[in-house]
Amino acid sequence: MPPRRLLLAALLGGALPSPGRADIDNVFPINYVNNPVARHVACAVPAGAAAVCTLAGFDNQSRVVEFLVTSMPATGTLYETSQNFRTYGTDPKYAPTPIQAHELPYRISDALHRIVYVPPSDIFPPEGRWGAVTYVVQEGETGLMSMPAQVALSSPSHAIAASTFIGGADAWTISGNIHSVTPTWQAFGWGLLNRYIYSADEVQYLDMETGADKSKWYFEAPPGKFYLPEMAAAYGGTIKFTIASTYGDFEHLNTPLDFITLECASCNSGRGMRIVRFANNGLEWDGRERIVEVPIAVGHFWQRDPMNTALPFTDATDCEIAAVIAGLTRVRILGDFCKAGEGVAIDDISISGSHAQPVFPLACQQGCACAHDERFSRISCCGSSPDTYYPIK
């Protein structure tokens, strides 16, 4: 297949219309390729040094697959591994000439399917990732290509997205307050917090029966840093931040305390899906300064929000968590803990990948059966069920 058609096939999930034909009415929609699978991976990259990143693929019949890079990072340079590194493991790790954009899709020749990323020279590492690469795997017998997978070129600390608030509020916002939509940036240190953002409760709208606040406020993440396709590689990693209160009566708390909320607008067949980590099971907070670190994986008390008050929260499955993190469109952290008002400061917010890769569940990446037609399966259908009513936004 010519290189341009290979690239088009990679972008379209392995399916191409016949030459000279066009599917104007979408009578034959592009199928989601469940096999082979290119796995999402994260690769930690130190400043000023080349990082070797290992790609991963799967075929359910254990057939040999080839690896093709389909996009380049926005910064830095991508290489194949050098012959001496393949043979002896010695420097230089990368080949003499870099991979160029006009060569895409670029077929990787390393038998261990490794690539080398060299970050821009003489700069500090970023708060989050350096960039991202996409790739596909192709099964040799049929020529079928996988869906694109993400390589998140994370920071040396494995962060894929992060805000340290060194120079400002970093586009974080406040939701749920009456007037304030942006947090206050504090340009000084206070305990573990060093240049941080802060906000306070502006309204107590109490439920007269329960005494709980009916309108809670949250810190909301900026889209440009946190809502990216390469966040898929954060499954199995952690969300981490430092939090402290300036005032508040933490003897009288709101309920429920939805401490961390992650949302995906395209999940559940486009109806949206929300998972919540409540302030329980070791995540209780009494207002004192603490570092919060929560694994983003099944078995760590994430709850699926039914988005229907008649239905209960349920334990989030691995595919529900994986689908949300892969299609992330909202991250919010609760500030409104107290019934009578509070002030909350937060710093060093990060979402990081696991040190071991790949971790993204293979079965989830192959897709979940779609409730509207169980003949089809794709990751965007994870969380849908023909027996459950989901409100359409």
Coordinates of C-alpha atoms in Angstrom, one line a residue:
M1 CA 0.0 0.0 0.0
P2 CA 1.5 3.5 -0.9
P3 CA 2.7 5.6 2.1
R4 CA -0.1 8.1 1.8
R5 CA -2.8 5.4 1.9
L6 CA -1.0 3.7 4.8
L7 CA -1.2 7.0 6.7
L8 CA -4.9 7.4 5.8
A9 CA -5.6 3.9 6.9
A10 CA -3.9 4.5 10.2
L11 CA -6.0 7.6 10.8
L12 CA -9.2 5.8 9.8
G13 CA -8.6 2.8 12.0
G14 CA -7.5 0.5 9.2
A15 CA -10.4 0.9 6.9
L16 CA -10.3 2.7 3.5
P17 CA -13.0 3.3 0.9
S18 CA -12.4 1.7 -2.4
P19 CA -10.6 3.9 -4.9
G20 CA -13.0 6.1 -6.8
R21 CA -15.8 5.6 -4.3
A22 CA -17.1 7.9 -1.6
D23 CA -19.4 7.0 1.3
I24 CA -21.3 10.3 1.4
D25 CA -24.3 9.0 3.4
N26 CA -22.1 7.1 5.8
V27 CA -23.9 3.9 4.8
F28 CA -20.7 1.9 5.6
P29 CA -19.3 3.6 8.8
I30 CA -15.6 2.9 9.7
N31 CA -15.3 0.0 12.0
Y32 CA -13.5 0.1 15.3
V33 CA -10.6 -2.3 15.0
N34 CA -10.5 -4.7 18.0
N35 CA -7.5 -6.7 16.8
P36 CA -4.6 -6.1 16.5
V37 CA -4.2 -3.6 19.3
A38 CA -1.5 -0.9 19.7
R39 CA -1.2 -0.3 23.4
H40 CA -1.1 3.2 25.1
V41 CA 2.2 3.7 26.9
A42 CA 3.9 6.5 28.9
C43 CA 7.7 7.1 28.7
A44 CA 9.5 9.3 31.2
V45 CA 12.0 11.6 29.6
P46 CA 14.8 13.3 31.6
A47 CA 16.0 16.8 30.6
G48 CA 19.0 16.9 28.3
A49 CA 19.1 13.1 27.7
A50 CA 17.8 10.7 25.1
A51 CA 14.9 8.4 26.4
V52 CA 14.3 5.0 24.9
C53 CA 10.5 4.2 24.7
T54 CA 9.2 0.7 24.1
L55 CA 6.0 0.4 22.1
A56 CA 3.6 -2.5 22.7
G57 CA 1.3 -4.4 20.5
F58 CA -1.1 -7.3 20.7
D59 CA -2.7 -9.8 18.4
N60 CA -5.2 -12.4 19.6
Q61 CA -3.7 -15.1 17.4
S62 CA -0.1 -14.2 18.4
R63 CA 0.8 -13.2 14.9
V64 CA 3.7 -10.9 14.2
V65 CA 2.8 -7.2 14.0
E66 CA 4.7 -4.3 12.6
F67 CA 4.9 -0.9 14.3
L68 CA 4.3 2.3 12.4
V69 CA 4.7 5.8 13.9
T70 CA 1.9 8.0 12.6
S71 CA 2.6 11.4 14.2
M72 CA 5.5 13.3 15.6
P73 CA 5.9 15.2 18.9
A74 CA 5.4 18.9 18.7
T75 CA 8.9 19.5 20.3
G76 CA 12.1 17.5 20.4
T77 CA 13.3 14.9 17.9
L78 CA 12.3 11.3 17.3
Y79 CA 14.8 8.6 16.2
E80 CA 15.1 4.9 15.5
T81 CA 17.5 3.1 17.8
S82 CA 21.1 2.9 16.6
Q83 CA 22.6 -0.4 15.6
N84 CA 25.2 -0.4 18.4
F85 CA 22.5 0.2 21.0
R86 CA 20.5 -2.8 19.5
T87 CA 23.5 -5.0 19.6
Y88 CA 25.5 -3.9 22.7
G89 CA 23.2 -1.5 24.5
T90 CA 25.8 1.3 24.3
D91 CA 25.5 5.0 23.4
P92 CA 24.7 6.7 21.3
K93 CA 21.2 5.2 21.6
Y94 CA 19.8 6.8 18.5
A95 CA 20.4 6.5 14.8
P96 CA 22.4 9.3 13.0
T97 CA 19.3 10.8 11.3
P98 CA 15.9 11.6 12.9
I99 CA 12.6 10.4 11.7
Q100 CA 11.0 13.1 9.4
A101 CA 7.4 14.1 9.1
H102 CA 7.3 13.4 5.4
E103 CA 8.3 9.8 6.1
L104 CA 5.1 9.0 8.1
P105 CA 3.8 6.5 8.6
Y106 CA 7.3 5.3 9.6
R107 CA 7.9 1.6 10.0
I108 CA 10.0 0.8 13.0
S109 CA 12.8 -1.7 12.3
D110 CA 14.0 -2.3 15.9
A111 CA 13.1 -6.0 16.7
L112 CA 12.1 -4.9 20.2
H113 CA 10.0 -2.1 18.8
R114 CA 11.8 0.8 20.5
I115 CA 12.1 4.4 19.5
V116 CA 14.2 7.2 21.0
Y117 CA 13.0 10.6 21.9
V118 CA 15.5 13.5 22.4
P119 CA 13.9 16.5 24.2
P120 CA 14.9 20.1 23.3
S121 CA 18.3 21.0 24.6
D122 CA 19.2 23.4 27.4
I123 CA 15.7 23.8 28.8
F124 CA 14.1 22.8 32.1
P125 CA 11.7 19.8 32.0
P126 CA 8.0 20.7 31.7
E127 CA 5.5 20.5 34.5
G128 CA 3.7 17.7 32.5
R129 CA 4.6 15.9 29.3
W130 CA 7.1 17.0 26.7
G131 CA 4.8 15.9 23.9
A132 CA 3.1 12.9 22.4
V133 CA 3.5 10.4 19.6
T134 CA 0.9 8.2 18.0
Y135 CA 1.5 4.8 16.4
V136 CA -0.4 1.8 15.0
V137 CA 0.4 -1.8 14.6
Q138 CA -0.3 -3.7 11.4
E139 CA -0.9 -7.5 11.2
G140 CA 1.3 -8.8 8.3
E141 CA -1.0 -11.5 6.9
T142 CA -4.1 -9.4 6.3
G143 CA -2.6 -5.9 6.5
L144 CA -5.2 -4.8 9.0
M145 CA -4.2 -1.8 11.1
S146 CA -5.0 -1.1 14.7
M147 CA -6.6 1.9 16.2
P148 CA -4.0 4.6 17.0
A149 CA -2.3 4.4 20.3
Q150 CA -0.7 7.2 22.4
V151 CA 2.9 7.5 23.6
A152 CA 2.9 10.1 26.3
L153 CA 6.4 11.6 26.7
S154 CA 6.1 12.4 30.3
S155 CA 8.3 14.5 32.6
P156 CA 11.1 12.9 34.6
S157 CA 8.7 12.5 37.5
H158 CA 6.3 10.6 35.1
A159 CA 3.8 13.5 35.1
I160 CA 1.6 13.7 32.0
A161 CA -0.3 16.8 33.0
A162 CA 0.6 19.1 35.9
S163 CA 0.2 22.6 37.4
T164 CA 2.7 23.9 39.9
F165 CA 1.5 27.5 39.8
I166 CA 5.0 28.9 39.7
G167 CA 4.0 31.9 37.6
G168 CA 0.3 32.2 38.1
A169 CA -3.1 30.4 38.3
D170 CA -2.3 28.4 35.1
A171 CA -5.8 28.9 33.7
W172 CA -7.5 27.0 36.6
T173 CA -11.0 28.2 37.3
I174 CA -13.6 28.0 40.1
S175 CA -17.0 26.6 39.6
G176 CA -20.0 26.8 41.9
N177 CA -19.3 30.2 43.6
I178 CA -21.5 33.2 43.0
H179 CA -18.9 35.7 41.9
S180 CA -15.4 34.2 41.7
V181 CA -14.6 32.2 38.5
T182 CA -10.8 32.4 38.9
P183 CA -8.8 31.5 42.0
T184 CA -6.5 33.8 43.8
W185 CA -2.8 33.2 43.1
Q186 CA -0.6 33.5 46.1
A187 CA 3.1 34.2 45.2
F188 CA 4.6 33.0 48.5
G189 CA 5.2 29.9 50.4
W190 CA 3.1 28.4 53.3
G191 CA 4.2 25.1 54.6
L192 CA 4.3 22.6 51.8
L193 CA 2.5 25.0 49.5
N194 CA 4.9 27.2 47.5
R195 CA 3.1 29.6 45.1
Y196 CA -0.4 28.2 45.0
I197 CA -4.0 29.0 44.2
Y198 CA -6.7 29.8 46.8
S199 CA -10.4 30.3 46.9
A200 CA -13.2 30.7 49.5
D201 CA -16.8 29.9 49.9
E202 CA -19.1 32.8 48.8
V203 CA -22.5 31.3 49.5
Q204 CA -24.1 28.9 51.9
Y205 CA -27.2 27.5 50.2
L206 CA -28.3 25.0 52.8
D207 CA -30.7 22.1 52.5
M208 CA -33.1 22.7 55.4
E209 CA -33.6 19.0 56.0
T210 CA -30.0 17.8 55.9
G211 CA -28.1 21.0 56.6
A212 CA -25.7 20.2 53.8
D213 CA -24.7 22.8 51.2
K214 CA -26.8 22.4 48.0
S215 CA -24.3 24.5 45.9
K216 CA -20.7 23.4 46.3
W217 CA -17.6 25.0 44.7
Y218 CA -14.7 23.3 43.0
F219 CA -11.3 23.9 41.4
E220 CA -11.5 23.1 37.7
A221 CA -8.5 22.1 35.5
P222 CA -7.7 23.9 32.2
P223 CA -8.5 22.1 29.0
G224 CA -5.2 22.8 27.3
K225 CA -3.1 20.9 29.8
F226 CA -5.4 18.1 31.1
Y227 CA -7.8 17.2 28.4
L228 CA -5.6 15.5 25.9
P229 CA -5.6 12.1 24.1
E230 CA -2.3 11.1 25.6
M231 CA -3.9 11.1 29.1
A232 CA -4.9 7.5 28.2
A233 CA -1.4 6.5 29.3
A234 CA -2.2 7.8 32.9
Y235 CA -4.3 4.7 33.7
G236 CA -2.6 2.9 36.5
G237 CA -0.9 6.1 37.6
T238 CA -2.0 8.7 40.1
I239 CA -3.7 12.0 40.6
K240 CA -1.8 14.0 43.2
F241 CA -2.0 17.4 44.9
T242 CA -1.2 19.3 48.1
I243 CA -4.2 20.9 49.9
A244 CA -4.7 23.0 53.1
S245 CA -7.5 25.1 54.5
T246 CA -7.1 28.7 55.8
Y247 CA -10.3 28.5 57.8
G248 CA -13.5 26.4 58.2
D249 CA -15.4 24.3 60.7
F250 CA -14.3 20.8 59.6
E251 CA -16.4 19.3 62.4
H252 CA -19.5 19.9 60.3
L253 CA -19.0 18.6 56.8
N254 CA -21.1 18.6 53.7
T255 CA -22.4 15.4 52.3
P256 CA -21.6 13.8 49.9
L257 CA -17.9 14.9 49.7
D258 CA -17.1 14.2 46.0
F259 CA -13.4 15.0 46.5
I260 CA -12.1 14.2 43.0
T261 CA -14.3 14.1 39.8
L262 CA -13.2 12.9 36.4
E263 CA -15.6 13.2 33.4
C264 CA -15.6 12.1 29.8
A265 CA -18.1 13.7 27.4
S266 CA -17.8 11.1 24.6
C267 CA -18.0 8.0 26.8
N268 CA -21.2 5.9 27.3
S269 CA -22.0 6.2 23.6
G270 CA -21.8 10.0 23.7
R271 CA -24.0 10.4 26.7
G272 CA -21.1 11.2 29.0
M273 CA -19.7 9.4 32.0
R274 CA -18.5 10.6 35.4
I275 CA -16.4 8.8 38.0
V276 CA -15.9 10.2 41.6
R277 CA -13.5 9.5 44.4
F278 CA -15.3 10.4 47.6
A279 CA -13.5 11.6 50.7
N280 CA -13.7 8.2 52.4
N281 CA -11.7 5.0 52.7
G282 CA -8.5 6.7 53.8
L283 CA -9.2 10.0 51.9
E284 CA -10.9 11.8 54.7
W285 CA -9.7 15.4 55.2
D286 CA -9.9 17.5 58.3
G287 CA -8.6 20.8 56.8
R288 CA -5.0 20.3 57.8
E289 CA -2.3 20.4 55.3
R290 CA -1.8 17.1 53.5
I291 CA -0.7 15.5 50.2
V292 CA -3.5 13.6 48.5
E293 CA -2.5 10.8 46.1
V294 CA -5.0 8.5 44.5
P295 CA -4.3 5.7 42.1
I296 CA -6.3 5.9 38.8
A297 CA -7.2 2.2 38.6
V298 CA -9.9 -0.2 39.5
G299 CA -9.9 -1.3 43.2
H300 CA -9.2 2.2 44.6
F301 CA -12.7 3.2 45.5
W302 CA -13.7 5.1 42.4
Q303 CA -17.5 5.3 42.0
R304 CA -19.5 5.6 38.8
D305 CA -22.0 8.5 39.0
P306 CA -25.3 7.3 37.4
M307 CA -26.2 10.9 36.7
N308 CA -29.7 9.9 37.8
T309 CA -30.8 10.6 41.4
A310 CA -33.1 7.6 41.3
L311 CA -30.1 5.3 40.9
P312 CA -27.2 4.5 43.3
F313 CA -23.5 5.1 42.7
T314 CA -21.7 1.9 41.8
D315 CA -18.1 0.7 41.9
A316 CA -16.4 1.9 38.7
T317 CA -15.1 -0.9 36.6
D318 CA -11.7 -1.0 35.0
C319 CA -13.2 -0.2 31.6
E320 CA -15.2 2.7 32.9
I321 CA -12.1 4.3 34.5
A322 CA -10.0 3.6 31.4
A323 CA -12.6 5.1 29.1
V324 CA -12.9 8.2 31.2
I325 CA -9.2 8.8 31.4
A326 CA -8.8 8.2 27.7
G327 CA -11.5 10.7 26.8
L328 CA -11.0 13.1 29.7
T329 CA -12.9 16.4 29.4
R330 CA -13.2 17.5 33.0
V331 CA -11.2 17.4 36.2
R332 CA -12.5 19.0 39.3
I333 CA -11.4 19.0 43.0
L334 CA -13.8 19.8 45.7
G335 CA -13.2 23.0 47.8
D336 CA -16.5 23.2 49.6
F337 CA -16.1 20.8 52.5
C338 CA -17.8 22.6 55.3
K339 CA -21.5 23.6 55.8
A340 CA -20.6 27.0 57.1
G341 CA -17.9 28.1 54.6
E342 CA -14.2 27.6 54.2
G343 CA -11.1 28.8 52.5
V344 CA -9.0 26.2 50.6
A345 CA -5.5 26.4 49.0
I346 CA -4.2 23.9 46.6
D347 CA -0.8 23.3 44.9
D348 CA 1.3 20.9 42.8
I349 CA -1.6 19.2 41.0
S350 CA -0.5 16.4 38.7
I351 CA -1.7 13.3 36.8
S352 CA 1.1 10.8 36.3
G353 CA 1.6 7.6 34.5
S354 CA 2.6 4.3 36.1
H355 CA 6.3 3.4 36.1
A356 CA 5.4 0.0 34.6
Q357 CA 4.0 0.1 31.0
P358 CA 1.7 -0.7 29.4
V359 CA -1.0 -0.7 32.0
F360 CA -4.1 0.5 30.1
P361 CA -6.4 -2.6 30.2
L362 CA -6.1 -4.5 27.0
A363 CA -9.7 -5.7 27.0
C364 CA -11.0 -2.1 27.4
Q365 CA -8.8 -0.9 24.6
Q366 CA -10.3 -3.6 22.4
G367 CA -13.7 -2.0 23.1
C368 CA -16.9 -2.7 25.0
A369 CA -20.1 -3.9 23.5
C370 CA -22.4 -1.0 22.5
A371 CA -25.8 -0.9 24.1
H372 CA -27.5 0.4 20.9
D373 CA -26.1 -2.6 18.9
E374 CA -24.1 -5.3 20.6
R375 CA -22.6 -6.4 17.3
F376 CA -20.3 -3.4 17.6
S377 CA -17.7 -2.7 20.3
R378 CA -15.5 0.3 20.9
I379 CA -14.0 2.1 23.9
S380 CA -16.6 4.9 23.6
C381 CA -19.3 2.4 24.4
C382 CA -17.7 1.4 27.7
G383 CA -20.1 2.2 30.5
S384 CA -23.3 1.8 28.4
S385 CA -25.9 -0.8 29.2
P386 CA -29.2 -1.6 27.4
D387 CA -30.9 -2.1 30.8
T388 CA -30.0 1.4 32.3
Y389 CA -31.5 4.8 31.5
Y390 CA -28.9 7.5 31.0
P391 CA -30.0 11.1 30.6
I392 CA -28.9 12.8 27.4
K393 CA -27.2 16.1 28.0

